[in-house]
């Protein structure tokens, strides 16, 4: 059985809240008279995302991944990942994830 490298699992866990999107609203239902019922006001979430170390790390990972720069990815792995995590997976596997 093939196991996912830990860096992929970690990346998925860190990025899941960032990439989650709201479901689109269903089309409005018709009333008995055939007219469309007024739709409720659009939902807006005004609560800010808390500025936490986890959020900052996720933003850092997304920025590096979006840059497409292998040197930045290597620097992120070498400077930001815990030594035990870096040493448990070869650098090439971290960079190919």
PDB file of N, CA and C in Angstrom:
ATOM      1  N   UNK A   1       0.843  -1.185   0.000  1.00  0.00           N
ATOM      2  CA  UNK A   1       0.000   0.000   0.000  1.00  0.00           C
ATOM      3  C   UNK A   1       0.880   1.236   0.000  1.00  0.00           C
ATOM      4  N   UNK A   2       0.553   2.204  -0.808  1.00  0.00           N
ATOM      5  CA  UNK A   2       1.347   3.433  -0.956  1.00  0.00           C
ATOM      6  C   UNK A   2       0.907   4.451   0.087  1.00  0.00           C
ATOM      7  N   UNK A   3       1.865   5.006   0.835  1.00  0.00           N
ATOM      8  CA  UNK A   3       1.556   6.020   1.842  1.00  0.00           C
ATOM      9  C   UNK A   3       1.886   7.394   1.293  1.00  0.00           C
ATOM     10  N   UNK A   4       1.057   8.374   1.622  1.00  0.00           N
ATOM     11  CA  UNK A   4       1.323   9.754   1.231  1.00  0.00           C
ATOM     12  C   UNK A   4       2.458  10.297   2.074  1.00  0.00           C
ATOM     13  N   UNK A   5       3.386  11.032   1.468  1.00  0.00           N
ATOM     14  CA  UNK A   5       4.424  11.664   2.281  1.00  0.00           C
ATOM     15  C   UNK A   5       3.796  12.616   3.300  1.00  0.00           C
ATOM     16  N   UNK A   6       4.418  12.716   4.449  1.00  0.00           N
ATOM     17  CA  UNK A   6       3.892  13.571   5.504  1.00  0.00           C
ATOM     18  C   UNK A   6       3.774  15.018   5.057  1.00  0.00           C
ATOM     19  N   UNK A   7       4.654  15.469   4.171  1.00  0.00           N
ATOM     20  CA  UNK A   7       4.588  16.863   3.735  1.00  0.00           C
ATOM     21  C   UNK A   7       3.298  17.135   2.967  1.00  0.00           C
ATOM     22  N   UNK A   8       2.809  16.139   2.218  1.00  0.00           N
ATOM     23  CA  UNK A   8       1.545  16.321   1.498  1.00  0.00           C
ATOM     24  C   UNK A   8       0.396  16.390   2.499  1.00  0.00           C
ATOM     25  N   UNK A   9       0.402  15.485   3.465  1.00  0.00           N
ATOM     26  CA  UNK A   9      -0.660  15.471   4.470  1.00  0.00           C
ATOM     27  C   UNK A   9      -0.644  16.778   5.254  1.00  0.00           C
ATOM     28  N   UNK A  10       0.543  17.223   5.668  1.00  0.00           N
ATOM     29  CA  UNK A  10       0.647  18.478   6.412  1.00  0.00           C
ATOM     30  C   UNK A  10       0.148  19.639   5.567  1.00  0.00           C
ATOM     31  N   UNK A  11       0.538  19.688   4.309  1.00  0.00           N
ATOM     32  CA  UNK A  11       0.090  20.756   3.422  1.00  0.00           C
ATOM     33  C   UNK A  11      -1.418  20.775   3.270  1.00  0.00           C
ATOM     34  N   UNK A  12      -2.011  19.595   3.135  1.00  0.00           N
ATOM     35  CA  UNK A  12      -3.461  19.524   2.992  1.00  0.00           C
ATOM     36  C   UNK A  12      -4.154  20.013   4.261  1.00  0.00           C
ATOM     37  N   UNK A  13      -3.618  19.637   5.434  1.00  0.00           N
ATOM     38  CA  UNK A  13      -4.221  20.075   6.689  1.00  0.00           C
ATOM     39  C   UNK A  13      -4.096  21.577   6.885  1.00  0.00           C
ATOM     40  N   UNK A  14      -2.946  22.138   6.508  1.00  0.00           N
ATOM     41  CA  UNK A  14      -2.748  23.569   6.685  1.00  0.00           C
ATOM     42  C   UNK A  14      -3.566  24.397   5.700  1.00  0.00           C
ATOM     43  N   UNK A  15      -3.749  23.876   4.512  1.00  0.00           N
ATOM     44  CA  UNK A  15      -4.402  24.662   3.470  1.00  0.00           C
ATOM     45  C   UNK A  15      -5.913  24.458   3.398  1.00  0.00           C
ATOM     46  N   UNK A  16      -6.431  23.432   4.045  1.00  0.00           N
ATOM     47  CA  UNK A  16      -7.866  23.147   3.958  1.00  0.00           C
ATOM     48  C   UNK A  16      -8.736  24.338   4.339  1.00  0.00           C
ATOM     49  N   UNK A  17      -8.460  25.027   5.457  1.00  0.00           N
ATOM     50  CA  UNK A  17      -9.337  26.161   5.794  1.00  0.00           C
ATOM     51  C   UNK A  17      -9.232  27.310   4.797  1.00  0.00           C
ATOM     52  N   UNK A  18      -8.080  27.449   4.166  1.00  0.00           N
ATOM     53  CA  UNK A  18      -7.878  28.560   3.237  1.00  0.00           C
ATOM     54  C   UNK A  18      -8.637  28.337   1.937  1.00  0.00           C
ATOM     55  N   UNK A  19      -8.632  27.101   1.470  1.00  0.00           N
ATOM     56  CA  UNK A  19      -9.245  26.836   0.171  1.00  0.00           C
ATOM     57  C   UNK A  19     -10.718  26.463   0.252  1.00  0.00           C
ATOM     58  N   UNK A  20     -11.229  26.308   1.478  1.00  0.00           N
ATOM     59  CA  UNK A  20     -12.653  25.970   1.625  1.00  0.00           C
ATOM     60  C   UNK A  20     -13.505  27.126   1.103  1.00  0.00           C
ATOM     61  N   UNK A  21     -14.531  26.790   0.364  1.00  0.00           N
ATOM     62  CA  UNK A  21     -15.408  27.816  -0.202  1.00  0.00           C
ATOM     63  C   UNK A  21     -16.848  27.494   0.157  1.00  0.00           C
ATOM     64  N   UNK A  22     -17.682  28.528   0.233  1.00  0.00           N
ATOM     65  CA  UNK A  22     -19.103  28.348   0.535  1.00  0.00           C
ATOM     66  C   UNK A  22     -19.809  27.701  -0.645  1.00  0.00           C
ATOM     67  N   UNK A  23     -20.846  26.955  -0.352  1.00  0.00           N
ATOM     68  CA  UNK A  23     -21.656  26.334  -1.396  1.00  0.00           C
ATOM     69  C   UNK A  23     -22.524  27.398  -2.056  1.00  0.00           C
ATOM     70  N   UNK A  24     -22.753  27.314  -3.380  1.00  0.00           N
ATOM     71  CA  UNK A  24     -23.637  28.289  -4.026  1.00  0.00           C
ATOM     72  C   UNK A  24     -25.083  28.095  -3.549  1.00  0.00           C
ATOM     73  N   UNK A  25     -25.816  29.174  -3.522  1.00  0.00           N
ATOM     74  CA  UNK A  25     -27.214  29.133  -3.086  1.00  0.00           C
ATOM     75  C   UNK A  25     -28.055  28.427  -4.145  1.00  0.00           C
ATOM     76  N   UNK A  26     -29.057  27.652  -3.729  1.00  0.00           N
ATOM     77  CA  UNK A  26     -29.942  27.004  -4.701  1.00  0.00           C
ATOM     78  C   UNK A  26     -30.817  28.062  -5.372  1.00  0.00           C
ATOM     79  N   UNK A  27     -31.350  27.749  -6.543  1.00  0.00           N
ATOM     80  CA  UNK A  27     -32.222  28.716  -7.219  1.00  0.00           C
ATOM     81  C   UNK A  27     -33.468  28.969  -6.374  1.00  0.00           C
ATOM     82  N   UNK A  28     -34.043  30.177  -6.450  1.00  0.00           N
ATOM     83  CA  UNK A  28     -35.224  30.485  -5.640  1.00  0.00           C
ATOM     84  C   UNK A  28     -36.410  29.611  -6.043  1.00  0.00           C
ATOM     85  N   UNK A  29     -37.213  29.251  -5.055  1.00  0.00           N
ATOM     86  CA  UNK A  29     -38.386  28.397  -5.304  1.00  0.00           C
ATOM     87  C   UNK A  29     -39.551  29.241  -5.812  1.00  0.00           C
ATOM     88  N   UNK A  30     -40.377  28.628  -6.653  1.00  0.00           N
ATOM     89  CA  UNK A  30     -41.564  29.328  -7.163  1.00  0.00           C
ATOM     90  C   UNK A  30     -42.688  29.227  -6.141  1.00  0.00           C
ATOM     91  N   UNK A  31     -43.501  30.281  -6.054  1.00  0.00           N
ATOM     92  CA  UNK A  31     -44.655  30.277  -5.145  1.00  0.00           C
ATOM     93  C   UNK A  31     -45.833  29.630  -5.854  1.00  0.00           C
ATOM     94  N   UNK A  32     -46.952  29.492  -5.148  1.00  0.00           N
ATOM     95  CA  UNK A  32     -48.143  28.856  -5.723  1.00  0.00           C
ATOM     96  C   UNK A  32     -48.646  29.612  -6.943  1.00  0.00           C
ATOM     97  N   UNK A  33     -48.465  30.930  -6.975  1.00  0.00           N
ATOM     98  CA  UNK A  33     -48.930  31.735  -8.109  1.00  0.00           C
ATOM     99  C   UNK A  33     -47.974  31.698  -9.287  1.00  0.00           C
ATOM    100  N   UNK A  34     -46.918  30.928  -9.190  1.00  0.00           N
ATOM    101  CA  UNK A  34     -45.972  30.827 -10.290  1.00  0.00           C
ATOM    102  C   UNK A  34     -44.875  31.882 -10.241  1.00  0.00           C
ATOM    103  N   UNK A  35     -45.008  32.825  -9.327  1.00  0.00           N
ATOM    104  CA  UNK A  35     -43.974  33.849  -9.231  1.00  0.00           C
ATOM    105  C   UNK A  35     -42.861  33.359  -8.311  1.00  0.00           C
ATOM    106  N   UNK A  36     -41.711  33.915  -8.518  1.00  0.00           N
ATOM    107  CA  UNK A  36     -40.561  33.532  -7.703  1.00  0.00           C
ATOM    108  C   UNK A  36     -40.620  34.248  -6.364  1.00  0.00           C
ATOM    109  N   UNK A  37     -40.424  33.480  -5.308  1.00  0.00           N
ATOM    110  CA  UNK A  37     -40.401  34.074  -3.967  1.00  0.00           C
ATOM    111  C   UNK A  37     -39.137  34.915  -3.829  1.00  0.00           C
ATOM    112  N   UNK A  38     -39.232  36.004  -3.092  1.00  0.00           N
ATOM    113  CA  UNK A  38     -38.026  36.819  -2.907  1.00  0.00           C
ATOM    114  C   UNK A  38     -36.950  36.014  -2.181  1.00  0.00           C
ATOM    115  N   UNK A  39     -35.746  36.158  -2.647  1.00  0.00           N
ATOM    116  CA  UNK A  39     -34.659  35.411  -2.019  1.00  0.00           C
ATOM    117  C   UNK A  39     -34.188  36.138  -0.762  1.00  0.00           C
ATOM    118  N   UNK A  40     -33.717  35.373   0.202  1.00  0.00           N
ATOM    119  CA  UNK A  40     -33.226  36.000   1.430  1.00  0.00           C
ATOM    120  C   UNK A  40     -31.962  36.810   1.129  1.00  0.00           C
ATOM    121  N   UNK A  41     -31.626  37.739   2.015  1.00  0.00           N
ATOM    122  CA  UNK A  41     -30.408  38.520   1.766  1.00  0.00           C
ATOM    123  C   UNK A  41     -29.188  37.608   1.725  1.00  0.00           C
ATOM    124  N   UNK A  42     -28.206  38.010   0.943  1.00  0.00           N
ATOM    125  CA  UNK A  42     -26.979  37.224   0.825  1.00  0.00           C
ATOM    126  C   UNK A  42     -26.269  37.188   2.168  1.00  0.00           C
ATOM    127  N   UNK A  43     -25.741  36.021   2.487  1.00  0.00           N
ATOM    128  CA  UNK A  43     -25.001  35.846   3.736  1.00  0.00           C
ATOM    129  C   UNK A  43     -23.584  36.393   3.574  1.00  0.00           C
ATOM    130  N   UNK A  44     -23.161  37.139   4.529  1.00  0.00           N
ATOM    131  CA  UNK A  44     -21.776  37.587   4.556  1.00  0.00           C
ATOM    132  C   UNK A  44     -21.217  37.318   5.941  1.00  0.00           C
ATOM    133  N   UNK A  45     -20.040  36.782   5.972  1.00  0.00           N
ATOM    134  CA  UNK A  45     -19.374  36.482   7.231  1.00  0.00           C
ATOM    135  C   UNK A  45     -18.382  37.605   7.494  1.00  0.00           C
ATOM    136  N   UNK A  46     -18.643  38.388   8.490  1.00  0.00           N
ATOM    137  CA  UNK A  46     -17.807  39.558   8.742  1.00  0.00           C
ATOM    138  C   UNK A  46     -16.729  39.297   9.795  1.00  0.00           C
ATOM    139  N   UNK A  47     -16.698  38.079  10.318  1.00  0.00           N
ATOM    140  CA  UNK A  47     -15.674  37.768  11.310  1.00  0.00           C
ATOM    141  C   UNK A  47     -14.326  37.601  10.622  1.00  0.00           C
ATOM    142  N   UNK A  48     -13.300  38.293  11.091  1.00  0.00           N
ATOM    143  CA  UNK A  48     -11.982  38.128  10.486  1.00  0.00           C
ATOM    144  C   UNK A  48     -11.356  36.800  10.916  1.00  0.00           C
ATOM    145  N   UNK A  49     -10.484  36.290  10.076  1.00  0.00           N
ATOM    146  CA  UNK A  49      -9.739  35.085  10.434  1.00  0.00           C
ATOM    147  C   UNK A  49      -8.714  35.495  11.484  1.00  0.00           C
ATOM    148  N   UNK A  50      -8.655  34.787  12.605  1.00  0.00           N
ATOM    149  CA  UNK A  50      -7.712  35.173  13.653  1.00  0.00           C
ATOM    150  C   UNK A  50      -6.270  35.068  13.163  1.00  0.00           C
ATOM    151  N   UNK A  51      -5.485  36.055  13.521  1.00  0.00           N
ATOM    152  CA  UNK A  51      -4.075  36.062  13.138  1.00  0.00           C
ATOM    153  C   UNK A  51      -3.316  35.159  14.106  1.00  0.00           C
ATOM    154  N   UNK A  52      -3.081  33.931  13.673  1.00  0.00           N
ATOM    155  CA  UNK A  52      -2.409  32.941  14.511  1.00  0.00           C
ATOM    156  C   UNK A  52      -1.147  32.456  13.811  1.00  0.00           C
ATOM    157  N   UNK A  53      -0.249  31.807  14.547  1.00  0.00           N
ATOM    158  CA  UNK A  53       0.937  31.228  13.895  1.00  0.00           C
ATOM    159  C   UNK A  53       0.560  30.240  12.789  1.00  0.00           C
ATOM    160  N   UNK A  54      -0.512  29.471  12.994  1.00  0.00           N
ATOM    161  CA  UNK A  54      -0.937  28.512  11.967  1.00  0.00           C
ATOM    162  C   UNK A  54      -1.369  29.231  10.689  1.00  0.00           C
ATOM    163  N   UNK A  55      -2.107  30.320  10.826  1.00  0.00           N
ATOM    164  CA  UNK A  55      -2.530  31.086   9.653  1.00  0.00           C
ATOM    165  C   UNK A  55      -1.317  31.668   8.936  1.00  0.00           C
ATOM    166  N   UNK A  56      -0.405  32.245   9.690  1.00  0.00           N
ATOM    167  CA  UNK A  56       0.790  32.837   9.056  1.00  0.00           C
ATOM    168  C   UNK A  56       1.616  31.772   8.340  1.00  0.00           C
ATOM    169  N   UNK A  57       1.738  30.585   8.930  1.00  0.00           N
ATOM    170  CA  UNK A  57       2.492  29.508   8.278  1.00  0.00           C
ATOM    171  C   UNK A  57       1.781  29.062   7.009  1.00  0.00           C
ATOM    172  N   UNK A  58       0.468  28.922   7.067  1.00  0.00           N
ATOM    173  CA  UNK A  58      -0.288  28.518   5.877  1.00  0.00           C
ATOM    174  C   UNK A  58      -0.140  29.551   4.766  1.00  0.00           C
ATOM    175  N   UNK A  59      -0.197  30.838   5.118  1.00  0.00           N
ATOM    176  CA  UNK A  59      -0.015  31.894   4.115  1.00  0.00           C
ATOM    177  C   UNK A  59       1.388  31.844   3.522  1.00  0.00           C
ATOM    178  N   UNK A  60       2.376  31.557   4.359  1.00  0.00           N
ATOM    179  CA  UNK A  60       3.750  31.445   3.881  1.00  0.00           C
ATOM    180  C   UNK A  60       3.885  30.285   2.891  1.00  0.00           C
ATOM    181  N   UNK A  61       3.281  29.150   3.227  1.00  0.00           N
ATOM    182  CA  UNK A  61       3.344  27.978   2.336  1.00  0.00           C
ATOM    183  C   UNK A  61       2.644  28.285   1.014  1.00  0.00           C
ATOM    184  N   UNK A  62       1.476  28.899   1.070  1.00  0.00           N
ATOM    185  CA  UNK A  62       0.743  29.233  -0.158  1.00  0.00           C
ATOM    186  C   UNK A  62       1.550  30.193  -1.021  1.00  0.00           C
ATOM    187  N   UNK A  63       2.165  31.193  -0.409  1.00  0.00           N
ATOM    188  CA  UNK A  63       2.979  32.156  -1.163  1.00  0.00           C
ATOM    189  C   UNK A  63       4.127  31.455  -1.873  1.00  0.00           C
ATOM    190  N   UNK A  64       4.806  30.558  -1.158  1.00  0.00           N
ATOM    191  CA  UNK A  64       5.930  29.834  -1.764  1.00  0.00           C
ATOM    192  C   UNK A  64       5.433  28.927  -2.887  1.00  0.00           C
ATOM    193  N   UNK A  65       4.340  28.207  -2.654  1.00  0.00           N
ATOM    194  CA  UNK A  65       3.818  27.320  -3.700  1.00  0.00           C
ATOM    195  C   UNK A  65       3.380  28.112  -4.927  1.00  0.00           C
ATOM    196  N   UNK A  66       2.738  29.255  -4.714  1.00  0.00           N
ATOM    197  CA  UNK A  66       2.290  30.066  -5.841  1.00  0.00           C
ATOM    198  C   UNK A  66       3.454  30.695  -6.601  1.00  0.00           C
ATOM    199  N   UNK A  67       4.588  30.870  -5.945  1.00  0.00           N
ATOM    200  CA  UNK A  67       5.737  31.473  -6.627  1.00  0.00           C
ATOM    201  C   UNK A  67       6.317  30.528  -7.674  1.00  0.00           C
ATOM    202  N   UNK A  68       6.188  29.219  -7.443  1.00  0.00           N
ATOM    203  CA  UNK A  68       6.758  28.252  -8.378  1.00  0.00           C
ATOM    204  C   UNK A  68       8.267  28.222  -8.362  1.00  0.00           C
ATOM    205  N   UNK A  69       8.888  28.852  -7.388  1.00  0.00           N
ATOM    206  CA  UNK A  69      10.345  28.950  -7.309  1.00  0.00           C
ATOM    207  C   UNK A  69      10.898  27.820  -6.449  1.00  0.00           C
ATOM    208  N   UNK A  70      11.625  26.860  -7.053  1.00  0.00           N
ATOM    209  CA  UNK A  70      12.177  25.746  -6.285  1.00  0.00           C
ATOM    210  C   UNK A  70      13.136  26.197  -5.175  1.00  0.00           C
ATOM    211  N   UNK A  71      13.849  27.271  -5.392  1.00  0.00           N
ATOM    212  CA  UNK A  71      14.777  27.759  -4.367  1.00  0.00           C
ATOM    213  C   UNK A  71      14.012  28.237  -3.131  1.00  0.00           C
ATOM    214  N   UNK A  72      12.874  28.897  -3.348  1.00  0.00           N
ATOM    215  CA  UNK A  72      12.052  29.341  -2.216  1.00  0.00           C
ATOM    216  C   UNK A  72      11.453  28.150  -1.480  1.00  0.00           C
ATOM    217  N   UNK A  73      11.038  27.133  -2.227  1.00  0.00           N
ATOM    218  CA  UNK A  73      10.482  25.935  -1.601  1.00  0.00           C
ATOM    219  C   UNK A  73      11.548  25.232  -0.767  1.00  0.00           C
ATOM    220  N   UNK A  74      12.741  25.132  -1.305  1.00  0.00           N
ATOM    221  CA  UNK A  74      13.839  24.495  -0.572  1.00  0.00           C
ATOM    222  C   UNK A  74      14.151  25.287   0.696  1.00  0.00           C
ATOM    223  N   UNK A  75      14.196  26.606   0.593  1.00  0.00           N
ATOM    224  CA  UNK A  75      14.468  27.444   1.765  1.00  0.00           C
ATOM    225  C   UNK A  75      13.371  27.277   2.814  1.00  0.00           C
ATOM    226  N   UNK A  76      12.119  27.180   2.385  1.00  0.00           N
ATOM    227  CA  UNK A  76      11.011  26.986   3.326  1.00  0.00           C
ATOM    228  C   UNK A  76      11.182  25.668   4.078  1.00  0.00           C
ATOM    229  N   UNK A  77      11.479  24.605   3.355  1.00  0.00           N
ATOM    230  CA  UNK A  77      11.668  23.294   3.982  1.00  0.00           C
ATOM    231  C   UNK A  77      12.826  23.349   4.969  1.00  0.00           C
ATOM    232  N   UNK A  78      13.947  23.910   4.538  1.00  0.00           N
ATOM    233  CA  UNK A  78      15.146  23.919   5.375  1.00  0.00           C
ATOM    234  C   UNK A  78      15.024  24.841   6.584  1.00  0.00           C
ATOM    235  N   UNK A  79      14.307  25.950   6.457  1.00  0.00           N
ATOM    236  CA  UNK A  79      14.269  26.943   7.526  1.00  0.00           C
ATOM    237  C   UNK A  79      13.011  26.899   8.388  1.00  0.00           C
ATOM    238  N   UNK A  80      11.937  26.312   7.885  1.00  0.00           N
ATOM    239  CA  UNK A  80      10.674  26.393   8.607  1.00  0.00           C
ATOM    240  C   UNK A  80      10.154  25.059   9.118  1.00  0.00           C
ATOM    241  N   UNK A  81      10.561  23.968   8.515  1.00  0.00           N
ATOM    242  CA  UNK A  81      10.077  22.668   8.962  1.00  0.00           C
ATOM    243  C   UNK A  81      10.905  22.200  10.150  1.00  0.00           C
ATOM    244  N   UNK A  82      10.274  21.477  11.073  1.00  0.00           N
ATOM    245  CA  UNK A  82      10.997  20.914  12.209  1.00  0.00           C
ATOM    246  C   UNK A  82      12.038  19.915  11.715  1.00  0.00           C
ATOM    247  N   UNK A  83      13.152  19.857  12.415  1.00  0.00           N
ATOM    248  CA  UNK A  83      14.241  18.967  12.003  1.00  0.00           C
ATOM    249  C   UNK A  83      13.753  17.522  11.882  1.00  0.00           C
ATOM    250  N   UNK A  84      12.982  17.066  12.860  1.00  0.00           N
ATOM    251  CA  UNK A  84      12.500  15.673  12.820  1.00  0.00           C
ATOM    252  C   UNK A  84      11.658  15.423  11.569  1.00  0.00           C
ATOM    253  N   UNK A  85      10.854  16.403  11.168  1.00  0.00           N
ATOM    254  CA  UNK A  85      10.036  16.272   9.966  1.00  0.00           C
ATOM    255  C   UNK A  85      10.899  16.307   8.713  1.00  0.00           C
ATOM    256  N   UNK A  86      11.857  17.230   8.671  1.00  0.00           N
ATOM    257  CA  UNK A  86      12.765  17.314   7.506  1.00  0.00           C
ATOM    258  C   UNK A  86      13.535  16.024   7.326  1.00  0.00           C
ATOM    259  N   UNK A  87      14.010  15.462   8.423  1.00  0.00           N
ATOM    260  CA  UNK A  87      14.860  14.281   8.332  1.00  0.00           C
ATOM    261  C   UNK A  87      14.072  12.995   8.117  1.00  0.00           C
ATOM    262  N   UNK A  88      12.774  12.998   8.369  1.00  0.00           N
ATOM    263  CA  UNK A  88      11.977  11.800   8.171  1.00  0.00           C
ATOM    264  C   UNK A  88      11.622  11.563   6.707  1.00  0.00           C
ATOM    265  N   UNK A  89      11.713  12.629   5.898  1.00  0.00           N
ATOM    266  CA  UNK A  89      11.396  12.531   4.475  1.00  0.00           C
ATOM    267  C   UNK A  89      12.544  13.168   3.695  1.00  0.00           C
ATOM    268  N   UNK A  90      13.045  12.498   2.655  1.00  0.00           N
ATOM    269  CA  UNK A  90      14.129  13.110   1.854  1.00  0.00           C
ATOM    270  C   UNK A  90      13.702  14.462   1.276  1.00  0.00           C
ATOM    271  N   UNK A  91      14.661  15.381   1.157  1.00  0.00           N
ATOM    272  CA  UNK A  91      14.378  16.723   0.652  1.00  0.00           C
ATOM    273  C   UNK A  91      13.681  16.674  -0.703  1.00  0.00           C
ATOM    274  N   UNK A  92      14.076  15.750  -1.558  1.00  0.00           N
ATOM    275  CA  UNK A  92      13.467  15.640  -2.889  1.00  0.00           C
ATOM    276  C   UNK A  92      11.973  15.349  -2.795  1.00  0.00           C
ATOM    277  N   UNK A  93      11.576  14.552  -1.790  1.00  0.00           N
ATOM    278  CA  UNK A  93      10.156  14.252  -1.607  1.00  0.00           C
ATOM    279  C   UNK A  93       9.389  15.474  -1.114  1.00  0.00           C
ATOM    280  N   UNK A  94      10.020  16.261  -0.229  1.00  0.00           N
ATOM    281  CA  UNK A  94       9.380  17.498   0.221  1.00  0.00           C
ATOM    282  C   UNK A  94       9.143  18.427  -0.971  1.00  0.00           C
ATOM    283  N   UNK A  95      10.148  18.531  -1.822  1.00  0.00           N
ATOM    284  CA  UNK A  95      10.069  19.494  -2.935  1.00  0.00           C
ATOM    285  C   UNK A  95       9.153  19.004  -4.055  1.00  0.00           C
ATOM    286  N   UNK A  96       8.955  17.696  -4.170  1.00  0.00           N
ATOM    287  CA  UNK A  96       8.099  17.190  -5.246  1.00  0.00           C
ATOM    288  C   UNK A  96       6.630  17.145  -4.836  1.00  0.00           C
ATOM    289  N   UNK A  97       6.350  17.400  -3.571  1.00  0.00           N
ATOM    290  CA  UNK A  97       4.966  17.316  -3.085  1.00  0.00           C
ATOM    291  C   UNK A  97       4.133  18.461  -3.566  1.00  0.00           C
TER     292      UNK A  97
END
